[in-house]
């Protein structure tokens, strides 16, 4: 299947080197049967002393890889030494064979790299439910990759785990902390089956900051709520969603071991910024996306209520098709707000498209201009803001439109 | 906009005459500005002694008409004498102007027909949020319609309240109760913005059975749960959804005044049958629908849990686009089951497409045949059955696919 690049596609950014991280990518042949030659596996290796944090899909049918990562994060004490991910097969709903593939891969990682099993992380993305004929298919490839380990080629790694993505997505930054050069590099893949509750598919952020596992874990969970869990393409939740941060500590800074450490603010800012950029890039590469839309809800009774209303708007097929057509059909916004069943004051409801107010006090604005509203919807990026008149709380969610491209891509994905 | 007829379009059925019901339809001009001449308003009048029951959208932004009907049902003692509905304007989110339109219409109904205001019912369907310039626009037309009242032309009435429907939808039956000929005629409009929680848009069933309001109301609520609240096109919930039954009692049968009356079974069977047929017709005329799919969930911990899982499958854009493409992508079914967050046993999960089993014990069936699975998905109608392995309860939901037609229709609706 040939995918038309997203109109928001950008060249892969220059990401900083992260001390203590080595990587290698290679082609195992997952795509060969489709006549495509491309890299489809990567291996990352981390220096001793690397901590990590992770959040994963809440799906009841989570992939074998996700189940392993969750277990390793608990039993391994938040230490990470290696990561292997493949595209082309998700290893979800593969029964005992899925676990066999993991065991074989983990065995290869521990033997090749001389690290503990519970410090090794796994991921797989692609078609659900097709077990690998050879459980060691990935494991047998690990020594080849280990022999090539070196400073990461971030773009190559990103391309190795892409599926229906139309461009390689990364974000990063560097900052000074106590005279130490601290670097962050993040990569993400994901385009469809994207909804709040881990919308990432797979995202990894690498840093040479030094930070204890428990502090990093709490920080990541907070940040996820406002970034990766605030995006939606189609409201569908993957069985494989994974977001992990690896902190090698090789920048030389003294470790952050408490959430009261004043240096945590800088690290939090950097992580938030990288997560938000990666999350928004996923929406911008949403399957068939032609529009990038910010949904802002004000006047809700709680942040959670605001987010629920925002997601009803962001996931409504009627609103998403109207976005695609550039049709400023604000009545459907009213429908979605009502459908949320959240507390609102319908007599105070107000709606804006960018700076154009279209509704006030529960009715169309008297001087409503269809032309002005349509001009906003004609743009590639715009904001829908709704004040639901019931309280003081807000939330922001990012989404894309529902186009013929989405229908095409998802009818043809397996062919 | 020209709509391609649904592949499931059928000629309007011959519905029985219902004693005690008169009707008239006419063209008020709601569609004239789009250059279309068609009927867009109907008036129904019911003989003295007519009881009624109703269920309405649970939206927090319900239309002014729905708010009135709910109020009338409470204050009017479940008596009905007249019903007016228009297409072309939904009178939802129209603020005080929406109430003014209702007051003017109700005034015309009471004065023209000599009936009490709280025995009059209203409905409106069409674009949300465009207030009528003249609040009496519908009311002024009531005397014209009243002058034409006569035995219902069921198809003409149905065509008068259609919007994006591609064919006129009705169902009915007659039966003998205690030697009396008892008749049921039902009509429905609805095609998009269809989801459980009153998926009808507008549906009316007329009968000359004699049945007390409270018995009829309880019966209708039970039946709705298994019919109109078990269908979904796009997961969106309308601000105007309305289902009402009017029972004139003119068949001559003694009134049913208790739910223990043994004759209630026959009435319940007839109402259930008519509601189910109308509900399924709405899905078959779902916007852009090319496939009609039954989702059956077994092995759930409760009927509600089964229905939640069924709806996750029925509303998933990834599954609906796969249906459209005839792609038997059963991995996405696994995804939707997991996303429901309902209790399941993933190691016992089993999936069938019609009689073809594709998954067993939480993995692909060893002798899985892509060819056999695809052959099922190639049909215009089929059943997806999932046993989630956690309990003894079941639910069935009906839905359609997500096609290019849906994207086209909903980008162009207002133009």
mmCIF file with all atom_site columns, N, CA, C and O in Angstrom, chain B residues 303-319:
data_model
loop_
_atom_site.group_PDB
_atom_site.id
_atom_site.type_symbol
_atom_site.label_atom_id
_atom_site.label_alt_id
_atom_site.label_comp_id
_atom_site.label_asym_id
_atom_site.label_entity_id
_atom_site.label_seq_id
_atom_site.pdbx_PDB_ins_code
_atom_site.Cartn_x
_atom_site.Cartn_y
_atom_site.Cartn_z
_atom_site.occupancy
_atom_site.B_iso_or_equiv
_atom_site.pdbx_formal_charge
_atom_site.auth_seq_id
_atom_site.auth_comp_id
_atom_site.auth_asym_id
_atom_site.auth_atom_id
_atom_site.pdbx_PDB_model_num
ATOM 1  N N  . UNK B 1 303 ? -25.559 -8.851 31.238 1.00 0.00 ? 303 UNK B N  1
ATOM 2  C CA . UNK B 1 303 ? -26.088 -8.374 29.956 1.00 0.00 ? 303 UNK B CA 1
ATOM 3  C C  . UNK B 1 303 ? -25.532 -6.991 29.598 1.00 0.00 ? 303 UNK B C  1
ATOM 4  O O  . UNK B 1 303 ? -25.221 -6.711 28.437 1.00 0.00 ? 303 UNK B O  1
ATOM 5  N N  . UNK B 1 304 ? -25.396 -6.119 30.606 1.00 0.00 ? 304 UNK B N  1
ATOM 6  C CA . UNK B 1 304 ? -24.874 -4.772 30.344 1.00 0.00 ? 304 UNK B CA 1
ATOM 7  C C  . UNK B 1 304 ? -23.428 -4.831 29.868 1.00 0.00 ? 304 UNK B C  1
ATOM 8  O O  . UNK B 1 304 ? -23.039 -4.129 28.936 1.00 0.00 ? 304 UNK B O  1
ATOM 9  N N  . UNK B 1 305 ? -22.626 -5.674 30.510 1.00 0.00 ? 305 UNK B N  1
ATOM 10 C CA . UNK B 1 305 ? -21.234 -5.831 30.106 1.00 0.00 ? 305 UNK B CA 1
ATOM 11 C C  . UNK B 1 305 ? -21.150 -6.328 28.662 1.00 0.00 ? 305 UNK B C  1
ATOM 12 O O  . UNK B 1 305 ? -20.348 -5.839 27.863 1.00 0.00 ? 305 UNK B O  1
ATOM 13 N N  . UNK B 1 306 ? -22.013 -7.304 28.329 1.00 0.00 ? 306 UNK B N  1
ATOM 14 C CA . UNK B 1 306 ? -22.038 -7.831 26.959 1.00 0.00 ? 306 UNK B CA 1
ATOM 15 C C  . UNK B 1 306 ? -22.372 -6.724 25.958 1.00 0.00 ? 306 UNK B C  1
ATOM 16 O O  . UNK B 1 306 ? -21.764 -6.617 24.890 1.00 0.00 ? 306 UNK B O  1
ATOM 17 N N  . UNK B 1 307 ? -23.317 -5.871 26.339 1.00 0.00 ? 307 UNK B N  1
ATOM 18 C CA . UNK B 1 307 ? -23.726 -4.803 25.422 1.00 0.00 ? 307 UNK B CA 1
ATOM 19 C C  . UNK B 1 307 ? -22.624 -3.755 25.248 1.00 0.00 ? 307 UNK B C  1
ATOM 20 O O  . UNK B 1 307 ? -22.409 -3.238 24.152 1.00 0.00 ? 307 UNK B O  1
ATOM 21 N N  . UNK B 1 308 ? -21.917 -3.451 26.327 1.00 0.00 ? 308 UNK B N  1
ATOM 22 C CA . UNK B 1 308 ? -20.811 -2.482 26.236 1.00 0.00 ? 308 UNK B CA 1
ATOM 23 C C  . UNK B 1 308 ? -19.736 -3.007 25.280 1.00 0.00 ? 308 UNK B C  1
ATOM 24 O O  . UNK B 1 308 ? -19.239 -2.274 24.422 1.00 0.00 ? 308 UNK B O  1
ATOM 25 N N  . UNK B 1 309 ? -19.400 -4.281 25.403 1.00 0.00 ? 309 UNK B N  1
ATOM 26 C CA . UNK B 1 309 ? -18.391 -4.865 24.519 1.00 0.00 ? 309 UNK B CA 1
ATOM 27 C C  . UNK B 1 309 ? -18.895 -4.853 23.069 1.00 0.00 ? 309 UNK B C  1
ATOM 28 O O  . UNK B 1 309 ? -18.161 -4.489 22.143 1.00 0.00 ? 309 UNK B O  1
ATOM 29 N N  . UNK B 1 310 ? -20.165 -5.233 22.888 1.00 0.00 ? 310 UNK B N  1
ATOM 30 C CA . UNK B 1 310 ? -20.733 -5.238 21.534 1.00 0.00 ? 310 UNK B CA 1
ATOM 31 C C  . UNK B 1 310 ? -20.667 -3.845 20.907 1.00 0.00 ? 310 UNK B C  1
ATOM 32 O O  . UNK B 1 310 ? -20.334 -3.689 19.728 1.00 0.00 ? 310 UNK B O  1
ATOM 33 N N  . UNK B 1 311 ? -20.959 -2.822 21.711 1.00 0.00 ? 311 UNK B N  1
ATOM 34 C CA . UNK B 1 311 ? -20.945 -1.456 21.185 1.00 0.00 ? 311 UNK B CA 1
ATOM 35 C C  . UNK B 1 311 ? -19.527 -0.984 20.869 1.00 0.00 ? 311 UNK B C  1
ATOM 36 O O  . UNK B 1 311 ? -19.318 -0.218 19.924 1.00 0.00 ? 311 UNK B O  1
ATOM 37 N N  . UNK B 1 312 ? -18.535 -1.420 21.650 1.00 0.00 ? 312 UNK B N  1
ATOM 38 C CA . UNK B 1 312 ? -17.146 -1.063 21.327 1.00 0.00 ? 312 UNK B CA 1
ATOM 39 C C  . UNK B 1 312 ? -16.777 -1.596 19.945 1.00 0.00 ? 312 UNK B C  1
ATOM 40 O O  . UNK B 1 312 ? -16.117 -0.919 19.157 1.00 0.00 ? 312 UNK B O  1
ATOM 41 N N  . UNK B 1 313 ? -17.206 -2.819 19.658 1.00 0.00 ? 313 UNK B N  1
ATOM 42 C CA . UNK B 1 313 ? -16.941 -3.398 18.340 1.00 0.00 ? 313 UNK B CA 1
ATOM 43 C C  . UNK B 1 313 ? -17.723 -2.640 17.270 1.00 0.00 ? 313 UNK B C  1
ATOM 44 O O  . UNK B 1 313 ? -17.186 -2.242 16.242 1.00 0.00 ? 313 UNK B O  1
ATOM 45 N N  . UNK B 1 314 ? -19.007 -2.422 17.559 1.00 0.00 ? 314 UNK B N  1
ATOM 46 C CA . UNK B 1 314 ? -19.892 -1.812 16.559 1.00 0.00 ? 314 UNK B CA 1
ATOM 47 C C  . UNK B 1 314 ? -19.502 -0.379 16.235 1.00 0.00 ? 314 UNK B C  1
ATOM 48 O O  . UNK B 1 314 ? -19.766 0.100  15.131 1.00 0.00 ? 314 UNK B O  1
ATOM 49 N N  . UNK B 1 315 ? -18.874 0.320  17.183 1.00 0.00 ? 315 UNK B N  1
ATOM 50 C CA . UNK B 1 315 ? -18.531 1.730  16.968 1.00 0.00 ? 315 UNK B CA 1
ATOM 51 C C  . UNK B 1 315 ? -17.076 1.963  16.587 1.00 0.00 ? 315 UNK B C  1
ATOM 52 O O  . UNK B 1 315 ? -16.698 3.101  16.333 1.00 0.00 ? 315 UNK B O  1
ATOM 53 N N  . UNK B 1 316 ? -16.253 0.934  16.550 1.00 0.00 ? 316 UNK B N  1
ATOM 54 C CA . UNK B 1 316 ? -14.841 1.140  16.247 1.00 0.00 ? 316 UNK B CA 1
ATOM 55 C C  . UNK B 1 316 ? -14.646 1.529  14.780 1.00 0.00 ? 316 UNK B C  1
ATOM 56 O O  . UNK B 1 316 ? -14.984 0.775  13.873 1.00 0.00 ? 316 UNK B O  1
ATOM 57 N N  . UNK B 1 317 ? -14.077 2.694  14.532 1.00 0.00 ? 317 UNK B N  1
ATOM 58 C CA . UNK B 1 317 ? -13.826 3.096  13.129 1.00 0.00 ? 317 UNK B CA 1
ATOM 59 C C  . UNK B 1 317 ? -12.914 2.102  12.406 1.00 0.00 ? 317 UNK B C  1
ATOM 60 O O  . UNK B 1 317 ? -13.088 1.876  11.210 1.00 0.00 ? 317 UNK B O  1
ATOM 61 N N  . UNK B 1 318 ? -11.968 1.517  13.135 1.00 0.00 ? 318 UNK B N  1
ATOM 62 C CA . UNK B 1 318 ? -11.053 0.569  12.493 1.00 0.00 ? 318 UNK B CA 1
ATOM 63 C C  . UNK B 1 318 ? -11.798 -0.694 12.041 1.00 0.00 ? 318 UNK B C  1
ATOM 64 O O  . UNK B 1 318 ? -11.523 -1.249 10.981 1.00 0.00 ? 318 UNK B O  1
ATOM 65 N N  . UNK B 1 319 ? -12.753 -1.151 12.836 1.00 0.00 ? 319 UNK B N  1
ATOM 66 C CA . UNK B 1 319 ? -13.519 -2.341 12.462 1.00 0.00 ? 319 UNK B CA 1
ATOM 67 C C  . UNK B 1 319 ? -14.514 -1.999 11.363 1.00 0.00 ? 319 UNK B C  1
ATOM 68 O O  . UNK B 1 319 ? -14.700 -2.754 10.410 1.00 0.00 ? 319 UNK B O  1
#
